[in-house]
C-alpha atoms as an extended CHARMM CRD file, in Angstrom:
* protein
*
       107  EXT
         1         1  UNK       CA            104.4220000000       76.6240000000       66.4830000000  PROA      1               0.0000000000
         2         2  UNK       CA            105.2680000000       79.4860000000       68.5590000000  PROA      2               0.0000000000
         3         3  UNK       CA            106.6110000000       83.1810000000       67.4840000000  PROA      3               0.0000000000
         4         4  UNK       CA            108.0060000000       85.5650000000       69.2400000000  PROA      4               0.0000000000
         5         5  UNK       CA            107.6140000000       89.2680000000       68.4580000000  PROA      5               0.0000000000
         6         6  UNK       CA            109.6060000000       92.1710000000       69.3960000000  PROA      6               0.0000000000
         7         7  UNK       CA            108.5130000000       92.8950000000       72.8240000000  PROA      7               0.0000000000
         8         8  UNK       CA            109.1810000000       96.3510000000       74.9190000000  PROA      8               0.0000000000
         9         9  UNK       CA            110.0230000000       96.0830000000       78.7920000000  PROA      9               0.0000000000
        10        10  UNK       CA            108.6100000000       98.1530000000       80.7870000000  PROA      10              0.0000000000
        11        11  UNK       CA            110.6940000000       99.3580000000       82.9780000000  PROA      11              0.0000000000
        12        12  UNK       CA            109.9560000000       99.8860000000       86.8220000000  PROA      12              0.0000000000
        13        13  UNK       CA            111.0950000000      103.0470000000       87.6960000000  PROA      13              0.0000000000
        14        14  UNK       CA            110.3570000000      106.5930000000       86.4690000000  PROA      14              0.0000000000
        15        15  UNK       CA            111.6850000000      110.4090000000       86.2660000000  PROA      15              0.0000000000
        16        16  UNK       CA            113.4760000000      111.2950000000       89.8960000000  PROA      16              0.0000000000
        17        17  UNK       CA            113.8260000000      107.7920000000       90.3060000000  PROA      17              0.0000000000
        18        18  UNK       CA            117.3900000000      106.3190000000       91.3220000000  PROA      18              0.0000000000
        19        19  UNK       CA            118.7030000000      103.7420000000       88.6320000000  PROA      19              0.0000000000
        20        20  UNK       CA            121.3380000000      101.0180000000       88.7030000000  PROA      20              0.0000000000
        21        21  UNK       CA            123.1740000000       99.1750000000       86.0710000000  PROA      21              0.0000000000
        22        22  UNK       CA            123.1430000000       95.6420000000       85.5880000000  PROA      22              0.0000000000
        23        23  UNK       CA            123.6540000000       92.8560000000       83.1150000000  PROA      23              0.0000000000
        24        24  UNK       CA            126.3970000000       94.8500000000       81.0390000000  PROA      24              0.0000000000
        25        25  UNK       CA            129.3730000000       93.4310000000       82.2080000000  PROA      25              0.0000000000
        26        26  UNK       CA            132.7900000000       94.6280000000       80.1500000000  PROA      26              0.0000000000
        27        27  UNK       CA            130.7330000000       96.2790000000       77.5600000000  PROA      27              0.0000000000
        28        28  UNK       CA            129.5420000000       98.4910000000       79.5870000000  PROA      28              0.0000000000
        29        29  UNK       CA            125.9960000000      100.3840000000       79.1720000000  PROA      29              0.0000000000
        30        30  UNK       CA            126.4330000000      103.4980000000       76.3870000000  PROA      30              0.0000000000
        31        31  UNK       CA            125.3250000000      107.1720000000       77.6190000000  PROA      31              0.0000000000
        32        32  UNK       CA            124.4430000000      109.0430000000       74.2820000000  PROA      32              0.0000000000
        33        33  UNK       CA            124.4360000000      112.9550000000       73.5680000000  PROA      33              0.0000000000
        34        34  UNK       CA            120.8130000000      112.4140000000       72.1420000000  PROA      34              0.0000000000
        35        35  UNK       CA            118.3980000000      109.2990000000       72.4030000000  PROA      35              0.0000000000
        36        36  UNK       CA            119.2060000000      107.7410000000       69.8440000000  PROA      36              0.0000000000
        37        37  UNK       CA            121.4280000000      105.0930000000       68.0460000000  PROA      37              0.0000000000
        38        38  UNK       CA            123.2370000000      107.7120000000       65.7790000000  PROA      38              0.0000000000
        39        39  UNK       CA            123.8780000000      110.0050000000       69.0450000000  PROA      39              0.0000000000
        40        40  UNK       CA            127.8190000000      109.8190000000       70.1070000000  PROA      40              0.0000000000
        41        41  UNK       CA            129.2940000000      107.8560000000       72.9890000000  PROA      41              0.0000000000
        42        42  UNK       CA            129.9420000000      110.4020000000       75.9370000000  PROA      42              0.0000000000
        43        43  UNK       CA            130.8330000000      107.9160000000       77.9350000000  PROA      43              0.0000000000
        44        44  UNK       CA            129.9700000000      104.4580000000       79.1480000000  PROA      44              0.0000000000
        45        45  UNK       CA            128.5590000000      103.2610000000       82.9090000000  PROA      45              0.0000000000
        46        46  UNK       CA            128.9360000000       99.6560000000       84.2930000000  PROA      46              0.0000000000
        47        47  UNK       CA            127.1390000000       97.0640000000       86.1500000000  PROA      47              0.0000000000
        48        48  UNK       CA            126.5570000000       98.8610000000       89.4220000000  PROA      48              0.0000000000
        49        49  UNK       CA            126.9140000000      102.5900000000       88.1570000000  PROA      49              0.0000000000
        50        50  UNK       CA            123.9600000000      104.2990000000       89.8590000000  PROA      50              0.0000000000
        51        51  UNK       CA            122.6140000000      107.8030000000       88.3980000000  PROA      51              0.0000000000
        52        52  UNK       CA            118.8140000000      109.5860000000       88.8940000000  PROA      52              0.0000000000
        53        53  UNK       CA            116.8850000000      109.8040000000       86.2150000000  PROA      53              0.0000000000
        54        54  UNK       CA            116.0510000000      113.3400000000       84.3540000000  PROA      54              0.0000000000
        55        55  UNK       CA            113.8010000000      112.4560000000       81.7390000000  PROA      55              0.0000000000
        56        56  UNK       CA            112.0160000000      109.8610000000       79.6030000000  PROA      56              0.0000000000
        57        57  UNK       CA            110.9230000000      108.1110000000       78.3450000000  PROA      57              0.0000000000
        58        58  UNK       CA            111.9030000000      108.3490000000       74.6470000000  PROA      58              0.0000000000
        59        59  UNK       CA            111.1230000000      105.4810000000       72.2680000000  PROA      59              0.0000000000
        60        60  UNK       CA            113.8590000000      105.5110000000       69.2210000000  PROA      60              0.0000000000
        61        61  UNK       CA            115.9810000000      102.5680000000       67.2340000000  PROA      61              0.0000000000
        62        62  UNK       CA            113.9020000000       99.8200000000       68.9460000000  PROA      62              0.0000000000
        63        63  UNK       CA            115.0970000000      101.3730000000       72.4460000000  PROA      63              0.0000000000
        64        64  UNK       CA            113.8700000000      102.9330000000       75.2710000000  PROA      64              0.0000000000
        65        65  UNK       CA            116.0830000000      105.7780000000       76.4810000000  PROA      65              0.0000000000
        66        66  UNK       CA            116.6600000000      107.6040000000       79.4770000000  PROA      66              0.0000000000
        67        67  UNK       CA            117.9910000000      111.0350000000       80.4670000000  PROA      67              0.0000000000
        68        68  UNK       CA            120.1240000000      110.1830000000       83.3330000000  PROA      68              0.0000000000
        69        69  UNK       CA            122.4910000000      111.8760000000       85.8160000000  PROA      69              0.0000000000
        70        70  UNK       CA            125.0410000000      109.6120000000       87.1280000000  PROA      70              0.0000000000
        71        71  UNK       CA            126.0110000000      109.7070000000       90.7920000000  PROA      71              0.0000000000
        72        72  UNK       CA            129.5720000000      111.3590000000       89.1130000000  PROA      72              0.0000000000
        73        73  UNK       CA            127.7710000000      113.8370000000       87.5600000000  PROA      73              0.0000000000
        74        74  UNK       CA            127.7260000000      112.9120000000       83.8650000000  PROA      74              0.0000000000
        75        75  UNK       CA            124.7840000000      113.5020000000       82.5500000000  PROA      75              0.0000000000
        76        76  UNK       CA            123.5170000000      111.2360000000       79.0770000000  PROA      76              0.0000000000
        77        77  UNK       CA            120.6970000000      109.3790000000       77.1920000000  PROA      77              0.0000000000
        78        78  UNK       CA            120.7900000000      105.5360000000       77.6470000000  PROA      78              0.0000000000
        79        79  UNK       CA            118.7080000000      102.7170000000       76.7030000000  PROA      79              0.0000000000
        80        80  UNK       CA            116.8240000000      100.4500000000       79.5890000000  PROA      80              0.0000000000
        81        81  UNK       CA            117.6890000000       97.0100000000       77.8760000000  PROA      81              0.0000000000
        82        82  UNK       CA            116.4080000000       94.9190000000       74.7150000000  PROA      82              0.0000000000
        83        83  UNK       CA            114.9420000000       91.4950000000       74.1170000000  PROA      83              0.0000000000
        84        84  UNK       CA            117.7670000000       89.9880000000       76.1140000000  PROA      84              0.0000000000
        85        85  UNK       CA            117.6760000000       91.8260000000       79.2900000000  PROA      85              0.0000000000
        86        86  UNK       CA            117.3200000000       94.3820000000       81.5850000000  PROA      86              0.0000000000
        87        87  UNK       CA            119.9710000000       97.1630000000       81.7900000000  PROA      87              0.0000000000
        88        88  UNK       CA            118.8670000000       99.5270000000       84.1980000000  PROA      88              0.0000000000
        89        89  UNK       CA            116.6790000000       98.8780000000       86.9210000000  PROA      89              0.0000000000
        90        90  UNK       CA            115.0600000000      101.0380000000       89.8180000000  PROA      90              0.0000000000
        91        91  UNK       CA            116.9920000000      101.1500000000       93.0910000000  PROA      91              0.0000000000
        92        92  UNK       CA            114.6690000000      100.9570000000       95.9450000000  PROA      92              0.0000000000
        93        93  UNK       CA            116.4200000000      102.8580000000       99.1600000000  PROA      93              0.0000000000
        94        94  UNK       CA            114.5830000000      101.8000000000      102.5990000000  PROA      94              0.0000000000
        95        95  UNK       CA            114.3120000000      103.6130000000      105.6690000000  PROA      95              0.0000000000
        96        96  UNK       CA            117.2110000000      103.1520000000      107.5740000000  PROA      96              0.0000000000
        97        97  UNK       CA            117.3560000000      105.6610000000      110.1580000000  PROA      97              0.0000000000
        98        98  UNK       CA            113.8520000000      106.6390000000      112.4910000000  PROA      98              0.0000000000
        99        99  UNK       CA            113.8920000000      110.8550000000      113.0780000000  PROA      99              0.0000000000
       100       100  UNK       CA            112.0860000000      112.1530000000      115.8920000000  PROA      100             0.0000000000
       101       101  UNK       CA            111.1380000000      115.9880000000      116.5880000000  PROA      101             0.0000000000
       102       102  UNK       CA            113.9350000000      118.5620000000      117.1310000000  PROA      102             0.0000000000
       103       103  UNK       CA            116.7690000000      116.0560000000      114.8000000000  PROA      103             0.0000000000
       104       104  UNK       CA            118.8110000000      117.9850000000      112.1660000000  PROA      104             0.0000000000
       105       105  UNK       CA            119.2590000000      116.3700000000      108.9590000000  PROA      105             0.0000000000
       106       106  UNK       CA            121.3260000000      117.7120000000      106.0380000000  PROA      106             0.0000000000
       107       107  UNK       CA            119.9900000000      116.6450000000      102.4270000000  PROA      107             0.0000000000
């Protein structure tokens, strides 16, 4: 006999680190005024949304929950993912371009 038990993911990315939604589909992922179950809707993000993260993380209502700034600018708490799945995950940007000495690059 086998039980399972509520387990936490832990997710793979941190504060200043880019995020990306997945797994949401027409639902959409919620963005919260507070991190928490009982915060309002601000707005929801969907599978692809990318933000940066601003703070975290905060453990409420069986959730994990992030402060994140979406690439639009909206700023809101959401939750990582539950025992189903994974709802944000890091996005990992490589090196595309090789600088040398004396290059100008605008940030």
């Amino acid at each position: 006999m086998f039980f399972l038990s509520s387990i936490a993911l832990a997710a793979n990315f941190g504060v200043g680190d880019a995020v990306s939604v997945q797994n949401v589909g027409a639902l959409g992922l919620n963005a919260r005024d507070q991190p928490s179950t009982s915060g309002t809707v601000l707005f929801k993000k969907f599978d692809g949304n990318q933000g940066s993260v601003l703070s975290g993380p905060t453990a409420a209502n069986g959730y994990t929950w992030w402060k994140i700034r979406w690439s639009d600018g909206q700023e809101g708490y959401s939750a990582d993912g539950d025992a189903t799945g994974v709802w944000l995950t890091k996005v990992f940007v490589s090196p595309s371009v090789k600088f040398s000495i004396g290059n100008t690059v605008q940030v």
